[in-house]
GROMACS .gro file of C-alpha atoms in nm:
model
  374
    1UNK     CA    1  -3.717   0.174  -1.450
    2UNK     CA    2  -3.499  -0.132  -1.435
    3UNK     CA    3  -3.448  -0.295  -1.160
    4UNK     CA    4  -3.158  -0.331  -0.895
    5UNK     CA    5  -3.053  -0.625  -1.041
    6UNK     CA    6  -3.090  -0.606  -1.388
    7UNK     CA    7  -2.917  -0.286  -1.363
    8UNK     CA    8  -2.612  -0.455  -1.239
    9UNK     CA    9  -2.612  -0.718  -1.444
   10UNK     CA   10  -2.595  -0.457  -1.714
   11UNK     CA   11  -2.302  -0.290  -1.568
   12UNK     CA   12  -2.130  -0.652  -1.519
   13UNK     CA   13  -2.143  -0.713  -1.855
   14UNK     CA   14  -2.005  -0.364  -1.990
   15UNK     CA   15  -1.677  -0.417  -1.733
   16UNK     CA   16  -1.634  -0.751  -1.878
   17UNK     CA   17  -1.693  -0.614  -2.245
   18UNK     CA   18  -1.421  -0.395  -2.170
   19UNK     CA   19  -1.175  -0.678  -1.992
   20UNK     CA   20  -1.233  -0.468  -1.670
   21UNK     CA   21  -1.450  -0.741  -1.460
   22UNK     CA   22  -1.266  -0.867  -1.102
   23UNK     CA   23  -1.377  -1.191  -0.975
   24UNK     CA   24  -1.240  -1.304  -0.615
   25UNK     CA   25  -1.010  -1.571  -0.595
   26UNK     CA   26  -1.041  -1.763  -0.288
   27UNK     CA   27  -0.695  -1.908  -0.128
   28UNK     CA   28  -0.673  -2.181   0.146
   29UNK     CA   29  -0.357  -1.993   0.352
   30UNK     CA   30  -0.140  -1.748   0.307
   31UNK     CA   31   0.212  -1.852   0.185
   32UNK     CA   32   0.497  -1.863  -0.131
   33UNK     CA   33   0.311  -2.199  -0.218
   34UNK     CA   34  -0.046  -2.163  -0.188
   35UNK     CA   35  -0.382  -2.347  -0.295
   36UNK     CA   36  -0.654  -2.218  -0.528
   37UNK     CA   37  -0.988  -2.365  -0.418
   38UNK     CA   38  -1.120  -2.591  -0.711
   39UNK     CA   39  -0.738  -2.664  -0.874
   40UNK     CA   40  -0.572  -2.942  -0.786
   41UNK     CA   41  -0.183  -2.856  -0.773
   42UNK     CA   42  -0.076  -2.581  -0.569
   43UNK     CA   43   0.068  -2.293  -0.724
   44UNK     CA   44   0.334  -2.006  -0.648
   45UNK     CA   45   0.258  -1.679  -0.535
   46UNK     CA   46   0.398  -1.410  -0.698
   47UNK     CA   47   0.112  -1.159  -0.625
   48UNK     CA   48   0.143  -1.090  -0.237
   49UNK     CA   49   0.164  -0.826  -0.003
   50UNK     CA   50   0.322  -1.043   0.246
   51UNK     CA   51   0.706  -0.899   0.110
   52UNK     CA   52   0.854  -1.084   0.404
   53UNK     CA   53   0.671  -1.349   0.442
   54UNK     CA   54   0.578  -1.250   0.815
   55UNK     CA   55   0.218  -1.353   0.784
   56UNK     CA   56   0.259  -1.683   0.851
   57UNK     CA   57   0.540  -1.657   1.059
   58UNK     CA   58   0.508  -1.886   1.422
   59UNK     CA   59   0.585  -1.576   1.630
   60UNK     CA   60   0.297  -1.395   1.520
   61UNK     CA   61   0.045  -1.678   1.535
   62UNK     CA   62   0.184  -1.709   1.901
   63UNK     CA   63   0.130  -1.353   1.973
   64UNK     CA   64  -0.261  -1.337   1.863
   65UNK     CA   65  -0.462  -1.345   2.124
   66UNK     CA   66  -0.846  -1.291   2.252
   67UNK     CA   67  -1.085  -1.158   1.985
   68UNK     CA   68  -1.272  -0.839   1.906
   69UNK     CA   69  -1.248  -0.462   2.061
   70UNK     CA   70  -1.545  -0.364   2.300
   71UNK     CA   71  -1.624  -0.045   2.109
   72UNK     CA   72  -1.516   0.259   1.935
   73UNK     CA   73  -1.174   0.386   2.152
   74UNK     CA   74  -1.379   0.734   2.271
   75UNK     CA   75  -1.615   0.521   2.470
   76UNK     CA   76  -1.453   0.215   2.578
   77UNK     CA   77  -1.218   0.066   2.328
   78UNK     CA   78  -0.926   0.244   2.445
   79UNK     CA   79  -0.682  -0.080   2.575
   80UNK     CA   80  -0.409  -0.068   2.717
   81UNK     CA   81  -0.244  -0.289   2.426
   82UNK     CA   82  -0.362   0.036   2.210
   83UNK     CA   83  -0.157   0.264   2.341
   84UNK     CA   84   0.130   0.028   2.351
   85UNK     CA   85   0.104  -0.061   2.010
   86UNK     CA   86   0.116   0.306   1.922
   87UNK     CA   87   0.401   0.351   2.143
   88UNK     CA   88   0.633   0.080   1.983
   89UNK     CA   89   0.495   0.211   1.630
   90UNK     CA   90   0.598   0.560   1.658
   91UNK     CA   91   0.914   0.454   1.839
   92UNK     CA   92   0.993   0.248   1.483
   93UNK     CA   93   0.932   0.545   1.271
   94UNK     CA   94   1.133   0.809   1.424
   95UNK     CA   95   0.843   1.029   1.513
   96UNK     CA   96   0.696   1.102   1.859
   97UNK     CA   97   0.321   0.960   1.868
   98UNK     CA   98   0.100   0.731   1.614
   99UNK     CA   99  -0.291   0.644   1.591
  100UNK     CA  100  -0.382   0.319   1.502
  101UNK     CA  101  -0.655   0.270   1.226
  102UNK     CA  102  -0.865  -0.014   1.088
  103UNK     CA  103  -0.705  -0.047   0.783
  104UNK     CA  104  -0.463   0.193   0.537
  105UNK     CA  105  -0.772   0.305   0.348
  106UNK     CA  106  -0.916   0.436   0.671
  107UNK     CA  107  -0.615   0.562   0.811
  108UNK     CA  108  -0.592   0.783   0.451
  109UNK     CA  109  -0.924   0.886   0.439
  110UNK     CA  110  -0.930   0.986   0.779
  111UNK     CA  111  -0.638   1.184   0.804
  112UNK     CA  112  -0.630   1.334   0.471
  113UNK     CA  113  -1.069   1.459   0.514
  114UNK     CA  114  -1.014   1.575   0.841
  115UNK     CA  115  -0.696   1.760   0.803
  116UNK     CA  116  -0.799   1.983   0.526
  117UNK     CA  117  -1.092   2.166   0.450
  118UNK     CA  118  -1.261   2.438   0.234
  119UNK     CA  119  -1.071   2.733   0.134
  120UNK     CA  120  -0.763   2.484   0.155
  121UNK     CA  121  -0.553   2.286  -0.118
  122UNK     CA  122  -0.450   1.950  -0.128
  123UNK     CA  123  -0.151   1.893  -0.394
  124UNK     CA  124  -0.196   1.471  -0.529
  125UNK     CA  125   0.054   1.305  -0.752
  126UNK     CA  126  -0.088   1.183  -0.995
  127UNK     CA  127  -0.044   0.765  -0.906
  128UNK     CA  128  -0.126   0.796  -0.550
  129UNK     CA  129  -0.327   0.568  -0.401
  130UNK     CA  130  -0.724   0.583  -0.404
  131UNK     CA  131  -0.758   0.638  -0.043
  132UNK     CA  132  -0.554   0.935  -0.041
  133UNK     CA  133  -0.731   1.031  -0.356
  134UNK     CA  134  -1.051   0.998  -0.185
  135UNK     CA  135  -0.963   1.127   0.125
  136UNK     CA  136  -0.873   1.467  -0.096
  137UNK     CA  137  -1.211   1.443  -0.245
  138UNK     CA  138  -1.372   1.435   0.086
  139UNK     CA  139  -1.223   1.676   0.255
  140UNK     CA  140  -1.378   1.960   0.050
  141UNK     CA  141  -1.052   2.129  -0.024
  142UNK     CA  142  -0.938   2.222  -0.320
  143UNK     CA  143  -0.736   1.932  -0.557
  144UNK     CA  144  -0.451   1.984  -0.776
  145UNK     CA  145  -0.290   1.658  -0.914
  146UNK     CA  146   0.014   1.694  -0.997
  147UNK     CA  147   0.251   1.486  -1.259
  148UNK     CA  148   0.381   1.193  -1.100
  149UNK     CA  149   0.735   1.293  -0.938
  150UNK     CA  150   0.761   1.638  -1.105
  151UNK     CA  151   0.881   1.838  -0.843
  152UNK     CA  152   0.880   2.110  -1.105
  153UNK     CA  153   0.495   2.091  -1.154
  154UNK     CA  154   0.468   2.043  -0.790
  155UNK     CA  155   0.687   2.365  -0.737
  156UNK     CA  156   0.471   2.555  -0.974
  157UNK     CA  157   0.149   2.486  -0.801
  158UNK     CA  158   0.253   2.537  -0.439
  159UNK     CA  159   0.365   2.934  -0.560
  160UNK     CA  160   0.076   2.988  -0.733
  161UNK     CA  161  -0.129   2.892  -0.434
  162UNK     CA  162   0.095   2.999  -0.173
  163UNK     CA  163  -0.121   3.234   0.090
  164UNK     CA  164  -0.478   3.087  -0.034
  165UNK     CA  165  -0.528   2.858   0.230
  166UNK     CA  166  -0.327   2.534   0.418
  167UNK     CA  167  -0.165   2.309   0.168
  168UNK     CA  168  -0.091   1.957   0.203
  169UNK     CA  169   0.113   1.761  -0.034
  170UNK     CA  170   0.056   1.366  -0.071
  171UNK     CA  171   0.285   1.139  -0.155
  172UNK     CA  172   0.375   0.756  -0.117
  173UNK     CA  173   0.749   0.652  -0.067
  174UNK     CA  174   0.729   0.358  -0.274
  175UNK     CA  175   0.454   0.374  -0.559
  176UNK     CA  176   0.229   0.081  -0.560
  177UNK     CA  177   0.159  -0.001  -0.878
  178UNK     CA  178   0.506   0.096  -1.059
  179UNK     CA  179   0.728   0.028  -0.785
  180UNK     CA  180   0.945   0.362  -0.800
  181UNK     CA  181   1.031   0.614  -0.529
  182UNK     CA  182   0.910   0.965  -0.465
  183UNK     CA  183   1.191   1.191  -0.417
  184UNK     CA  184   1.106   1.254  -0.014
  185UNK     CA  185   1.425   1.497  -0.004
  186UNK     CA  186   1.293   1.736  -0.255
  187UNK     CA  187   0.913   1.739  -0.167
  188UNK     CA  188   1.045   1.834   0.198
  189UNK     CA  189   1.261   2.087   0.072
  190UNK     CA  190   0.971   2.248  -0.165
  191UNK     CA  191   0.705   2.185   0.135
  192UNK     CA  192   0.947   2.387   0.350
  193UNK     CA  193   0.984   2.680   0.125
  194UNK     CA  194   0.637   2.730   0.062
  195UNK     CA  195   0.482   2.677   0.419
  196UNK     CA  196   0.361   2.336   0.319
  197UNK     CA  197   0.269   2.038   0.485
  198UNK     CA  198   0.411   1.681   0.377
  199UNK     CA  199   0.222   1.312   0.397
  200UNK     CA  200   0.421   1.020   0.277
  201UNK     CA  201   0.255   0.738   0.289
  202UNK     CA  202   0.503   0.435   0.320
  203UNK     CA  203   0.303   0.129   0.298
  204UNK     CA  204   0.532  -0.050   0.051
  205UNK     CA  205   0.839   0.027   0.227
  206UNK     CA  206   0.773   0.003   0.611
  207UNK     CA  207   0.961  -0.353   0.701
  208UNK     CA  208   1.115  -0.381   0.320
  209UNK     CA  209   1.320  -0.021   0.311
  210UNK     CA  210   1.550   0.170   0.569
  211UNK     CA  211   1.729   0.087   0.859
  212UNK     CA  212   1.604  -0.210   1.040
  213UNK     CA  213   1.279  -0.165   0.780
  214UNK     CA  214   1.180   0.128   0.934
  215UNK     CA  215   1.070   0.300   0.572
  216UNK     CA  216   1.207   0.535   0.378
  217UNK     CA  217   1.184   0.837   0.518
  218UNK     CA  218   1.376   0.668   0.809
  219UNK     CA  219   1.629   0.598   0.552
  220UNK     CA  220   1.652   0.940   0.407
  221UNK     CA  221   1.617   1.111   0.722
  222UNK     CA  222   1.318   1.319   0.614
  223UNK     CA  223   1.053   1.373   0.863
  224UNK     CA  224   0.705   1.460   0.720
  225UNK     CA  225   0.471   1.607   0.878
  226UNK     CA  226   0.244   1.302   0.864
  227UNK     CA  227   0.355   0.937   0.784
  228UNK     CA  228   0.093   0.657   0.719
  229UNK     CA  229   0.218   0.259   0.777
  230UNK     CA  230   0.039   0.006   0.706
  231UNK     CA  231   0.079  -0.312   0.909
  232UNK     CA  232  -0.076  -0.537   0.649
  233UNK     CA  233   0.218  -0.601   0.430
  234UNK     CA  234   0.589  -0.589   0.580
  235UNK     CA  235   0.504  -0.667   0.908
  236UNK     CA  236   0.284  -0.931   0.814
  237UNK     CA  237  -0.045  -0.852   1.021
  238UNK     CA  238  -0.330  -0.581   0.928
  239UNK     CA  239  -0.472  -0.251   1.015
  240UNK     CA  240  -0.224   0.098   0.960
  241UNK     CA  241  -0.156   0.352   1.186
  242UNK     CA  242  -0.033   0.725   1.148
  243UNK     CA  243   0.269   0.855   1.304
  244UNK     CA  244   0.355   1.216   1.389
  245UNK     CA  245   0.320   1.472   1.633
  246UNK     CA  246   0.135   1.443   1.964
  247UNK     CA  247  -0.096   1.731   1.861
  248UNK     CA  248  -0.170   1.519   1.522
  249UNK     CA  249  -0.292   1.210   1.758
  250UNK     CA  250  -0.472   1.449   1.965
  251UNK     CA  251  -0.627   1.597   1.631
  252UNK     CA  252  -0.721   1.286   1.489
  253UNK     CA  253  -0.846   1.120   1.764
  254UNK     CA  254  -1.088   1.417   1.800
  255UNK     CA  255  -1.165   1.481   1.419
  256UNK     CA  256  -1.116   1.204   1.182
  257UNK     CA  257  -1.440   0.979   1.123
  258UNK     CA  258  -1.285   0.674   1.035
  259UNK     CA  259  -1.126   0.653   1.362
  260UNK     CA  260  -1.418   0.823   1.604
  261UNK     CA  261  -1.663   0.613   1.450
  262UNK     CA  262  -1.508   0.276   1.386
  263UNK     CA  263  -1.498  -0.050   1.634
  264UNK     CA  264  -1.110  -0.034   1.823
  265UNK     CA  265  -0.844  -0.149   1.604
  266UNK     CA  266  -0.913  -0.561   1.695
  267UNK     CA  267  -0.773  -0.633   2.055
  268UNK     CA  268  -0.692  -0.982   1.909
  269UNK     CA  269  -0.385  -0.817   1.716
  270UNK     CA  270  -0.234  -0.580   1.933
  271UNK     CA  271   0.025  -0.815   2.123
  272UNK     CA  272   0.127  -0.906   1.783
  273UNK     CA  273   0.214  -0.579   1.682
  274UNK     CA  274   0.528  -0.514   1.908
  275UNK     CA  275   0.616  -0.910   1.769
  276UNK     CA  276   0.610  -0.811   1.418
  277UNK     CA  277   0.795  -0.475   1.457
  278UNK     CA  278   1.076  -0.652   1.652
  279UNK     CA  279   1.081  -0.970   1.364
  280UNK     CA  280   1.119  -0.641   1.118
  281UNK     CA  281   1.399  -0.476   1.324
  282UNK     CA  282   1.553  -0.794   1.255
  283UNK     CA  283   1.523  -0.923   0.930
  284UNK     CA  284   1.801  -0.812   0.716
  285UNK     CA  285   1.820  -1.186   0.569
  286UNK     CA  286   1.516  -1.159   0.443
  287UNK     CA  287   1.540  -0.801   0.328
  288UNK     CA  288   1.819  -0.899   0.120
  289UNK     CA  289   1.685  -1.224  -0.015
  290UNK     CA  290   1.409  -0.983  -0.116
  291UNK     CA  291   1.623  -0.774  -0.275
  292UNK     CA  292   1.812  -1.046  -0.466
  293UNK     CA  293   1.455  -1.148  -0.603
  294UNK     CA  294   1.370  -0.872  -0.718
  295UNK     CA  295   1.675  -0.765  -0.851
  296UNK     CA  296   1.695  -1.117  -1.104
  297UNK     CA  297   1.289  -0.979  -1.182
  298UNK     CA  298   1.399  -0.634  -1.298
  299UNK     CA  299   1.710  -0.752  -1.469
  300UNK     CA  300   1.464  -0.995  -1.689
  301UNK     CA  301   1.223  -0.739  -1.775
  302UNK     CA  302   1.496  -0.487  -1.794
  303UNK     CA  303   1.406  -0.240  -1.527
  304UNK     CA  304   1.605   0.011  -1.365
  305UNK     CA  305   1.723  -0.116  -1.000
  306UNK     CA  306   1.446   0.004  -0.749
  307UNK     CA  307   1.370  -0.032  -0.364
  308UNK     CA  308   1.099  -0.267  -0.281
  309UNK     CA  309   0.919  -0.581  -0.365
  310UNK     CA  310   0.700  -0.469  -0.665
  311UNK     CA  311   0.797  -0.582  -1.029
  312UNK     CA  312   0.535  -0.425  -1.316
  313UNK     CA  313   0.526  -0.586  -1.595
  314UNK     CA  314   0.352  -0.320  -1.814
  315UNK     CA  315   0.208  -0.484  -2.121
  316UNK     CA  316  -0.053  -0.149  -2.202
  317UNK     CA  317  -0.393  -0.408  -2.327
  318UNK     CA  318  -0.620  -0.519  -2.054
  319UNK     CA  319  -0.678  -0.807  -2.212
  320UNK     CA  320  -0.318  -0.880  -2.283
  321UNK     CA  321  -0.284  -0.862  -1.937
  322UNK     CA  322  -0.561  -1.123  -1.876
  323UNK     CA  323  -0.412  -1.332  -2.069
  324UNK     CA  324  -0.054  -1.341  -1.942
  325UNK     CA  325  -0.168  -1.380  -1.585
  326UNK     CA  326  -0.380  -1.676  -1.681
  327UNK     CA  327  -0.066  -1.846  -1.911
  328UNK     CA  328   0.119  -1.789  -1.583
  329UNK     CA  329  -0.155  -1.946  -1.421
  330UNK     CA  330  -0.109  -2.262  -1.604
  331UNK     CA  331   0.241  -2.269  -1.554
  332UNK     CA  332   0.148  -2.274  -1.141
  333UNK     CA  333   0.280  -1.946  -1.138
  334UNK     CA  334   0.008  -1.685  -0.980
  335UNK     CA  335   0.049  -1.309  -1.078
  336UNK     CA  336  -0.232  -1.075  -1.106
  337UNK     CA  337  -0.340  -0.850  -1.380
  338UNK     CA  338  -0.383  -0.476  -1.286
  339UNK     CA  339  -0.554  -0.306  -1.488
  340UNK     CA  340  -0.797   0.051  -1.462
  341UNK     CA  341  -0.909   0.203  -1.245
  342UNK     CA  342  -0.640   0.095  -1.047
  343UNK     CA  343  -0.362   0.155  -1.295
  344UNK     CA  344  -0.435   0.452  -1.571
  345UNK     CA  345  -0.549   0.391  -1.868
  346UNK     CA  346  -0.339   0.164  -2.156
  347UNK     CA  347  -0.108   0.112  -1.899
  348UNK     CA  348  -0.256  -0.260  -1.790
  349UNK     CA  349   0.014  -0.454  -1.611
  350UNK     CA  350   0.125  -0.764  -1.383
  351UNK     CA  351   0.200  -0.661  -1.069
  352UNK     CA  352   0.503  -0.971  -0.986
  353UNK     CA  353   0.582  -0.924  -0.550
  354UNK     CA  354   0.810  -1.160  -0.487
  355UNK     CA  355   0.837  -1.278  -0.108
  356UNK     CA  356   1.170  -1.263   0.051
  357UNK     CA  357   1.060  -1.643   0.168
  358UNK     CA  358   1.057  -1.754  -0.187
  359UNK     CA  359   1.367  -2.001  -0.319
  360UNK     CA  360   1.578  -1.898  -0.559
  361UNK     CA  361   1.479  -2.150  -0.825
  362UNK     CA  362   1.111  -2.105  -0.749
  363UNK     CA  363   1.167  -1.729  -0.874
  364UNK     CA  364   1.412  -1.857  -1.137
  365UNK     CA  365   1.063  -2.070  -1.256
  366UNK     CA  366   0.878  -1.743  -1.294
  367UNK     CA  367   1.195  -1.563  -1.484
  368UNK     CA  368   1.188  -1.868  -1.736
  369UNK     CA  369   0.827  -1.830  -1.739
  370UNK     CA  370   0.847  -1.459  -1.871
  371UNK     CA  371   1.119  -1.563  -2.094
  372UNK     CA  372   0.922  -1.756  -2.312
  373UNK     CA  373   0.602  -1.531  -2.260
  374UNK     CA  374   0.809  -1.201  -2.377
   0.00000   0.00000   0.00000
C-alpha cells in the first residue's frame, strides 16, 4: 500500500490535471486595495466578502476587545456579551431569539443535523450551499434536491411526501455563486400548504438587502421558520448565528453538536457585534454605492438587474476560468476563479464582489478590463 503521502501527492496531481487544484493566497489586510505577499504593486479586490467594506472599519477595531471564550457555553462560556449579542441579532431580523455559532458552516450543519432525523425529509435546491448540503446528509433524513428555484418541482415533492415524516425546505435568499434570489414568498406559501418547515439562509443579503440591511426576508416580510446570518460578510466581523423562535434556541442549544461541543463564540468579538449591526442599520450610502457597482458590472456582462454584491462571470472551462482570473491578475485586478465542486460542473466562473468602498473609476478599471477580455 502507498503511503499517506504519496497517496496525496497522487490526488494533487489528478485535481491539477483536471484545472481543479486551490492554492491559498496569502493577503497582508483586508481592504478594496490590498497586497499579495511576494508581488510588488498592490492590487484591487474584486473577490471579497467584505460587501460593505465594514471589516476594516475604525468602529469595529475599537469595539474588539479581550481574547478567547473560557469554554463551550453549557459549562462556562455563557457571557453576558452572548446573550446580548443574540439579543441585538434577533432584534435586527424581525424574529424573537437567535444562537450564535462559530462560523455559517457550523451554524448550517448544526441546525439543519439536529433538526431532522430518520423517517424525515429534507427538500435542497439544487445550488445551496455545502453546509446546508451537508448538514442534510448528516442528519439521516431523507434528501430530495430539488431544481434550483422551481417551485413547481418543489411543489411536486412536498405532496408526494406530505404525511411521511417532518419536512424541511432549504433555501438561501441570495445564491452565492450566481447571485440570484429565491422566491421567499412562494416557498412560504408552498411550506404553508403542505405543513412544511422553511430555512432561508441569508448570508449574502444580511447588511446588503432590506430595510436598514436587515435581509431579505425582512424586506419581503416573510418569516421562516429558521433564518441563518452570517456575520462574516455584511457586517464585516465573523461567526453566524440563527434566528427564530425561543423554543428553536432552546432546541439548539440542547441538540445541535456544533454548538454543544464547540469553544463560545470568541468573547473578543461580541462588543463588536451590536457596533456592526448599528453601522448596518445605517449604511444606506454604502448600500447604494454597492448597488451602483454592481449595477455598471451586470450591465457589462449583460445580466439581468439583481440584489446583492455578487457578479458571475460564467465562462463554462475551468481552465478558461484560470486563465481570466490570472489576466486580471496582471492587470492588478484580483477576481477568483470558481470552479467544481463549488460551482456544478461546465459551469466554471469568476465570482466579481465589488465593495460598496470601492471608487467608481477603480470599478470602471475592472469593466474596461472585461471589455477587452470578452
Amino acid at each position: 500500500m502507498s503511503s499517506l503521502d504519496e497517496t496525496l501527492r497522487t490526488r494533487l496531481e489528478e485535481l491539477e490535471r483536471l484545472g481543479l487544484r486551490r492554492r491559498l493566497r496569502t493577503l497582508e489586510g483586508p481592504g478594496t486595495t490590498v497586497r499579495l505577499s511576494g508581488r510588488p504593486e498592490p492590487v484591487l479586490n474584486f473577490c471579497s466578502n467584505d460587501y460593505l467594506g465594514l471589516a476594516s472599519h475604525p468602529g469595529l477595531l475599537e469595539a474588539v476587545q479581550g481574547a478567547g471564550s473560557p469554554s463551550s457555553r453549557l459549562i462556562t462560556g455563557n457571557l453576558i456579551g452572548h446573550v446580548r449579542a443574540e439579543e441585538t441579532l434577533a432584534e435586527y431580523v424581525g424574529l424573537p431569539s437567535a444562537t450564535l455559532f462559530s462560523s455559517g458552516y457550523a451554524a448550517n450543519v448544526g441546525t439543519v443535523s439536529s433538526l431532522m432525523g430518520e423517517g424525515d425529509v429534507v427538500f435542497s435546491d439544487r445550488l445551496i450551499h455545502a453546509s446546508l448540503i451537508d448538514g442534510a446528509r448528516l442528519s439521516r433524513a431523507k434528501v430530495v434536491v430539488v431544481e434550483h428555484a422551481c417551485l413547481e418541482a418543489l411543489s411536486t415533492g412536498l405532496e408526494a411526501h406530505r404525511g411521511s415524516g417532518r419536512a424541511l425546505v432549504l433555501t438561501e435568499s441570495v445564491f452565492s455563486m450566481d447571485g440570484d434570489l429565491a422566491d421567499l414568498k412562494g416557498l412560504r406559501s408552498l411550506c404553508d400548504a403542505h405543513d412544511a418547515w422553511l430555512l432561508v439562509d441569508e448570508a449574502h443579503a444580511l447588511g446588503v438587502v432590506g430595510p436598514s440591511g436587515a435581509g431579505r426576508c425582512a424586506e419581503l416580510g416573510v418569516v421562516p421558520d429558521v433564518l441563518v446570518g452570517t456575520l462574516g460578510k455584511g457586517l464585516g466581523l465573523a461567526g453566524a448565528f440563527v434566528a427564530g423562535t425561543g423554543a428553536l434556541q432552546d432546541f439548539l442549544v440542547n441538540r445541535a453538536r456544533s454548538f454543544v461541543f464547540s469553544t463560545a463564540f470568541p468573547a473578543a468579538l461580541l462588543p463588536a457585534i451590536e457596533v456592526a449591526v448599528r453601522l448596518c442599520r445605517d449604511a444606506e450610502g454604502l448600500r447604494d454605492s454597492l448597488r451602483r457597482h454592481t449595477h455598471a458590472l451586470r450591465s457589462e456582462l449583460g445580466l439581468a438587474e439583481g440584489e446583492g454584491a455578487i457578479v458571475p462571470w460564467v465562462v463554462g472551462d475551468n481552465e478558461r476560468a484560470l486563465a481570466l482570473s490570472a489576466a486580471l491578475l496582471e492587470r492588478n485586478l484580483l477576481v477568483g476563479a470558481i470552479r467544481p465542486p463549488t460551482v456544478p460542473e461546465g459551469t466554471a466562473r469568476l465570482r466579481i464582489t465589488p465593495m460598496a468602498t470601492h471608487r467608481p473609476d477603480e470599478v470602471e478599471s475592472l469593466v474596461s478590463a472585461i471589455r477587452a477580455l470578452r
